[in-house]
């Protein structure tokens, strides 16, 4: 449906049915009659909703013989972008923590969220040192494990959680170090991104530790 308006002191006044001319009422007037009384076709250019969230928006009106167009100008705001992306990072981190899993020293993938940690803690509390129990892995397969293996799994879950935090802090630093709103917006933020970065940081730490251990062994020999 076409919208009509006219500019009054720089602001649009929109046509509302009926049109009143010299005390006469015209219901559903045609375009010709509207134009005779100063109304023109009204248009708007709408900024991208995601981009406008981290911009300061200003408006102006471009008037031609036949139309009035509302021009929306989006001026990037670095602090707004940082705030919005930091909130998005927290949401992604919460999701990554809830979906967390890792490869255990027992040789299979295990859930590594807070619920899994509490469940393993409960098993450790009730099991005897030499006792074994069936344990459900991340892929829903079952494995027989010892209390000692469960205790090691708890440590592995805590370590995995620490690397998720390190991944979050790394991305936070990227957000704060970015110098433009567009650079902040371009940072990839998702639960999968955080999990992948955590795995990379963990692998780098293990490689560094193995390198130090190798150097120490070489010195000892």
mmCIF file of C-alpha atoms in Angstrom:
data_model
loop_
_atom_site.group_PDB
_atom_site.id
_atom_site.type_symbol
_atom_site.label_atom_id
_atom_site.label_comp_id
_atom_site.label_asym_id
_atom_site.label_seq_id
_atom_site.Cartn_x
_atom_site.Cartn_y
_atom_site.Cartn_z
ATOM 1 C CA UNK A 1 0.000 0.000 0.000
ATOM 2 C CA UNK A 2 1.401 3.375 -1.002
ATOM 3 C CA UNK A 3 2.024 5.856 1.812
ATOM 4 C CA UNK A 4 1.671 9.604 1.253
ATOM 5 C CA UNK A 5 3.068 12.464 3.302
ATOM 6 C CA UNK A 6 4.185 16.054 3.108
ATOM 7 C CA UNK A 7 7.008 17.780 4.960
ATOM 8 C CA UNK A 8 5.958 20.280 7.616
ATOM 9 C CA UNK A 9 8.890 22.108 9.224
ATOM 10 C CA UNK A 10 11.214 19.319 8.120
ATOM 11 C CA UNK A 11 9.080 16.474 9.474
ATOM 12 C CA UNK A 12 6.644 14.221 7.580
ATOM 13 C CA UNK A 13 2.933 14.666 8.098
ATOM 14 C CA UNK A 14 1.244 11.489 6.896
ATOM 15 C CA UNK A 15 -2.047 11.428 5.035
ATOM 16 C CA UNK A 16 -4.954 10.136 7.106
ATOM 17 C CA UNK A 17 -8.288 9.332 5.512
ATOM 18 C CA UNK A 18 -10.352 11.390 4.759
ATOM 19 C CA UNK A 19 -8.659 14.290 2.977
ATOM 20 C CA UNK A 20 -10.189 17.594 4.113
ATOM 21 C CA UNK A 21 -10.100 20.459 1.602
ATOM 22 C CA UNK A 22 -11.893 23.739 2.431
ATOM 23 C CA UNK A 23 -14.265 21.930 4.751
ATOM 24 C CA UNK A 24 -15.014 19.155 2.243
ATOM 25 C CA UNK A 25 -14.254 15.531 3.042
ATOM 26 C CA UNK A 26 -12.742 13.252 0.403
ATOM 27 C CA UNK A 27 -12.626 9.585 1.340
ATOM 28 C CA UNK A 28 -9.995 7.425 -0.362
ATOM 29 C CA UNK A 29 -8.830 10.228 -2.653
ATOM 30 C CA UNK A 30 -6.769 9.390 -5.717
ATOM 31 C CA UNK A 31 -3.103 10.204 -6.164
ATOM 32 C CA UNK A 32 -3.830 13.257 -8.305
ATOM 33 C CA UNK A 33 -5.965 14.879 -5.600
ATOM 34 C CA UNK A 34 -3.419 14.060 -2.932
ATOM 35 C CA UNK A 35 -0.630 15.641 -4.969
ATOM 36 C CA UNK A 36 -2.734 18.731 -5.605
ATOM 37 C CA UNK A 37 -2.854 19.157 -1.817
ATOM 38 C CA UNK A 38 0.874 18.741 -1.270
ATOM 39 C CA UNK A 39 1.097 15.045 -0.497
ATOM 40 C CA UNK A 40 3.826 12.981 -2.109
ATOM 41 C CA UNK A 41 4.753 9.297 -2.149
ATOM 42 C CA UNK A 42 6.668 8.484 1.034
ATOM 43 C CA UNK A 43 9.577 6.009 1.068
ATOM 44 C CA UNK A 44 12.052 4.785 3.676
ATOM 45 C CA UNK A 45 15.425 3.123 3.409
ATOM 46 C CA UNK A 46 15.768 0.810 6.408
ATOM 47 C CA UNK A 47 19.263 -0.007 7.731
ATOM 48 C CA UNK A 48 20.256 -3.627 8.292
ATOM 49 C CA UNK A 49 18.778 -4.605 11.676
ATOM 50 C CA UNK A 50 21.923 -6.384 12.899
ATOM 51 C CA UNK A 51 24.223 -3.569 11.825
ATOM 52 C CA UNK A 52 21.954 -0.840 13.195
ATOM 53 C CA UNK A 53 22.167 -2.424 16.659
ATOM 54 C CA UNK A 54 25.768 -1.221 16.980
ATOM 55 C CA UNK A 55 25.326 2.067 15.138
ATOM 56 C CA UNK A 56 24.099 5.540 15.981
ATOM 57 C CA UNK A 57 21.188 6.206 13.619
ATOM 58 C CA UNK A 58 20.383 9.648 12.244
ATOM 59 C CA UNK A 59 17.543 10.600 9.869
ATOM 60 C CA UNK A 60 17.099 13.113 7.084
ATOM 61 C CA UNK A 61 14.529 13.608 4.325
ATOM 62 C CA UNK A 62 15.164 13.907 0.617
ATOM 63 C CA UNK A 63 12.265 15.624 -1.165
ATOM 64 C CA UNK A 64 11.777 15.550 -4.916
ATOM 65 C CA UNK A 65 8.898 16.683 -7.096
ATOM 66 C CA UNK A 66 7.053 13.373 -6.683
ATOM 67 C CA UNK A 67 8.320 11.805 -3.460
ATOM 68 C CA UNK A 68 9.748 12.151 0.015
ATOM 69 C CA UNK A 69 12.395 9.647 1.068
ATOM 70 C CA UNK A 70 13.514 9.097 4.644
ATOM 71 C CA UNK A 71 17.282 8.588 4.628
ATOM 72 C CA UNK A 72 18.668 6.573 7.547
ATOM 73 C CA UNK A 73 22.369 7.130 8.190
ATOM 74 C CA UNK A 74 24.166 4.503 10.249
ATOM 75 C CA UNK A 75 27.286 5.735 12.068
ATOM 76 C CA UNK A 76 29.230 2.804 13.609
ATOM 77 C CA UNK A 77 29.694 3.049 17.390
ATOM 78 C CA UNK A 78 32.670 1.062 18.693
ATOM 79 C CA UNK A 79 31.486 0.859 22.310
ATOM 80 C CA UNK A 80 28.010 -0.324 21.291
ATOM 81 C CA UNK A 81 29.586 -2.994 19.098
ATOM 82 C CA UNK A 82 31.819 -4.165 21.948
ATOM 83 C CA UNK A 83 28.891 -4.353 24.368
ATOM 84 C CA UNK A 84 26.661 -6.305 21.977
ATOM 85 C CA UNK A 85 29.385 -8.744 20.941
ATOM 86 C CA UNK A 86 30.451 -9.311 24.554
ATOM 87 C CA UNK A 87 26.874 -10.291 25.401
ATOM 88 C CA UNK A 88 26.838 -12.605 22.368
ATOM 89 C CA UNK A 89 30.103 -14.148 23.574
ATOM 90 C CA UNK A 90 28.614 -14.894 27.003
ATOM 91 C CA UNK A 91 25.621 -16.601 25.380
ATOM 92 C CA UNK A 92 27.894 -18.661 23.137
ATOM 93 C CA UNK A 93 30.117 -19.572 26.084
ATOM 94 C CA UNK A 94 27.139 -20.776 28.122
ATOM 95 C CA UNK A 95 26.054 -22.957 25.194
ATOM 96 C CA UNK A 96 29.575 -24.326 24.708
ATOM 97 C CA UNK A 97 29.773 -25.183 28.427
ATOM 98 C CA UNK A 98 26.444 -27.013 28.319
ATOM 99 C CA UNK A 99 27.483 -28.995 25.218
ATOM 100 C CA UNK A 100 31.060 -29.639 26.367
ATOM 101 C CA UNK A 101 32.720 -33.014 25.826
ATOM 102 C CA UNK A 102 36.302 -34.242 25.729
ATOM 103 C CA UNK A 103 38.384 -37.345 25.116
ATOM 104 C CA UNK A 104 39.166 -39.095 28.387
ATOM 105 C CA UNK A 105 42.327 -40.987 29.283
ATOM 106 C CA UNK A 106 40.083 -44.064 29.462
ATOM 107 C CA UNK A 107 40.030 -43.973 25.661
ATOM 108 C CA UNK A 108 36.548 -42.677 24.878
ATOM 109 C CA UNK A 109 34.686 -39.367 24.612
ATOM 110 C CA UNK A 110 32.845 -38.168 27.726
ATOM 111 C CA UNK A 111 30.400 -35.364 28.504
ATOM 112 C CA UNK A 112 32.269 -32.502 30.143
ATOM 113 C CA UNK A 113 29.524 -30.206 31.393
ATOM 114 C CA UNK A 114 28.686 -29.419 35.017
ATOM 115 C CA UNK A 115 26.036 -32.150 35.210
ATOM 116 C CA UNK A 116 28.546 -34.783 34.076
ATOM 117 C CA UNK A 117 31.023 -33.540 36.665
ATOM 118 C CA UNK A 118 28.444 -33.866 39.473
ATOM 119 C CA UNK A 119 27.397 -37.327 38.301
ATOM 120 C CA UNK A 120 30.980 -38.582 38.336
ATOM 121 C CA UNK A 121 31.534 -36.986 41.746
ATOM 122 C CA UNK A 122 28.539 -38.926 43.066
ATOM 123 C CA UNK A 123 29.882 -42.201 41.697
ATOM 124 C CA UNK A 124 33.297 -41.604 43.224
ATOM 125 C CA UNK A 125 31.733 -40.962 46.637
ATOM 126 C CA UNK A 126 29.848 -44.267 46.762
ATOM 127 C CA UNK A 127 32.362 -46.588 45.062
ATOM 128 C CA UNK A 128 35.015 -48.606 46.842
ATOM 129 C CA UNK A 129 38.659 -48.281 45.683
ATOM 130 C CA UNK A 130 38.711 -51.571 43.744
ATOM 131 C CA UNK A 131 35.101 -51.444 42.565
ATOM 132 C CA UNK A 132 34.067 -51.003 38.927
ATOM 133 C CA UNK A 133 30.873 -49.655 37.365
ATOM 134 C CA UNK A 134 29.298 -49.177 33.956
ATOM 135 C CA UNK A 135 29.793 -45.663 32.616
ATOM 136 C CA UNK A 136 27.827 -44.057 29.776
ATOM 137 C CA UNK A 137 30.050 -42.243 27.302
ATOM 138 C CA UNK A 138 29.320 -39.198 25.135
ATOM 139 C CA UNK A 139 28.156 -41.428 22.249
ATOM 140 C CA UNK A 140 25.836 -43.336 24.649
ATOM 141 C CA UNK A 141 28.027 -46.452 24.593
ATOM 142 C CA UNK A 142 28.788 -48.159 27.923
ATOM 143 C CA UNK A 143 32.223 -48.878 29.390
ATOM 144 C CA UNK A 144 33.343 -50.545 32.584
ATOM 145 C CA UNK A 145 35.479 -48.139 34.606
ATOM 146 C CA UNK A 146 37.215 -48.048 37.971
ATOM 147 C CA UNK A 147 36.943 -45.436 40.684
ATOM 148 C CA UNK A 148 40.457 -44.273 39.843
ATOM 149 C CA UNK A 149 39.476 -43.735 36.206
ATOM 150 C CA UNK A 150 36.447 -41.721 37.319
ATOM 151 C CA UNK A 151 38.639 -39.514 39.504
ATOM 152 C CA UNK A 152 40.896 -38.859 36.521
ATOM 153 C CA UNK A 153 37.830 -38.038 34.374
ATOM 154 C CA UNK A 154 36.761 -35.393 36.890
ATOM 155 C CA UNK A 155 40.143 -33.715 36.548
ATOM 156 C CA UNK A 156 39.880 -33.905 32.763
ATOM 157 C CA UNK A 157 36.461 -32.222 32.869
ATOM 158 C CA UNK A 158 37.849 -29.419 35.041
ATOM 159 C CA UNK A 159 40.797 -28.967 32.668
ATOM 160 C CA UNK A 160 38.456 -28.880 29.669
ATOM 161 C CA UNK A 161 36.368 -26.221 31.420
ATOM 162 C CA UNK A 162 39.498 -24.146 32.072
ATOM 163 C CA UNK A 163 40.351 -24.150 28.367
ATOM 164 C CA UNK A 164 36.803 -23.086 27.484
ATOM 165 C CA UNK A 165 37.324 -20.095 29.776
ATOM 166 C CA UNK A 166 40.683 -19.372 28.154
ATOM 167 C CA UNK A 167 38.997 -19.455 24.740
ATOM 168 C CA UNK A 168 36.350 -17.019 25.972
ATOM 169 C CA UNK A 169 39.008 -14.675 27.400
ATOM 170 C CA UNK A 170 40.956 -14.826 24.131
ATOM 171 C CA UNK A 171 37.913 -13.708 22.150
ATOM 172 C CA UNK A 172 37.112 -11.049 24.764
ATOM 173 C CA UNK A 173 40.612 -9.642 24.229
ATOM 174 C CA UNK A 174 40.024 -9.599 20.461
ATOM 175 C CA UNK A 175 36.808 -7.634 21.011
ATOM 176 C CA UNK A 176 38.505 -5.067 23.220
ATOM 177 C CA UNK A 177 41.561 -4.742 20.958
ATOM 178 C CA UNK A 178 39.531 -4.187 17.775
ATOM 179 C CA UNK A 179 39.713 -0.552 16.698
ATOM 180 C CA UNK A 180 36.503 -0.270 14.668
ATOM 181 C CA UNK A 181 32.903 -1.387 15.129
ATOM 182 C CA UNK A 182 33.095 -3.369 11.872
ATOM 183 C CA UNK A 183 36.197 -5.198 13.102
ATOM 184 C CA UNK A 184 34.311 -6.152 16.272
ATOM 185 C CA UNK A 185 31.306 -7.321 14.241
ATOM 186 C CA UNK A 186 33.562 -9.469 12.044
ATOM 187 C CA UNK A 187 34.845 -11.549 14.988
ATOM 188 C CA UNK A 188 33.456 -15.079 14.743
ATOM 189 C CA UNK A 189 31.450 -15.832 17.897
ATOM 190 C CA UNK A 190 29.603 -19.113 18.408
ATOM 191 C CA UNK A 191 29.601 -22.111 20.736
ATOM 192 C CA UNK A 192 31.431 -24.150 18.092
ATOM 193 C CA UNK A 193 34.069 -21.436 17.665
ATOM 194 C CA UNK A 194 34.735 -21.361 21.405
ATOM 195 C CA UNK A 195 34.938 -25.164 21.617
ATOM 196 C CA UNK A 196 37.325 -25.341 18.648
ATOM 197 C CA UNK A 197 39.552 -22.602 20.089
ATOM 198 C CA UNK A 198 39.588 -24.387 23.464
ATOM 199 C CA UNK A 199 40.750 -27.594 21.746
ATOM 200 C CA UNK A 200 43.479 -25.642 19.948
ATOM 201 C CA UNK A 201 44.694 -24.013 23.176
ATOM 202 C CA UNK A 202 44.700 -27.382 24.932
ATOM 203 C CA UNK A 203 46.690 -28.994 22.116
ATOM 204 C CA UNK A 204 49.201 -26.127 22.155
ATOM 205 C CA UNK A 205 49.646 -26.449 25.920
ATOM 206 C CA UNK A 206 50.191 -30.212 25.654
ATOM 207 C CA UNK A 207 52.710 -29.717 22.845
ATOM 208 C CA UNK A 208 54.587 -27.136 24.879
ATOM 209 C CA UNK A 209 54.589 -29.396 27.943
ATOM 210 C CA UNK A 210 55.883 -32.337 25.902
ATOM 211 C CA UNK A 211 58.592 -30.115 24.457
ATOM 212 C CA UNK A 212 59.734 -29.021 27.901
ATOM 213 C CA UNK A 213 59.717 -32.608 29.123
ATOM 214 C CA UNK A 214 61.796 -33.686 26.144
ATOM 215 C CA UNK A 215 64.304 -30.902 26.770
ATOM 216 C CA UNK A 216 64.608 -31.872 30.437
ATOM 217 C CA UNK A 217 65.178 -35.523 29.535
ATOM 218 C CA UNK A 218 67.834 -34.508 27.023
ATOM 219 C CA UNK A 219 69.624 -32.440 29.653
ATOM 220 C CA UNK A 220 69.428 -35.277 32.173
ATOM 221 C CA UNK A 221 70.977 -37.729 29.749
#
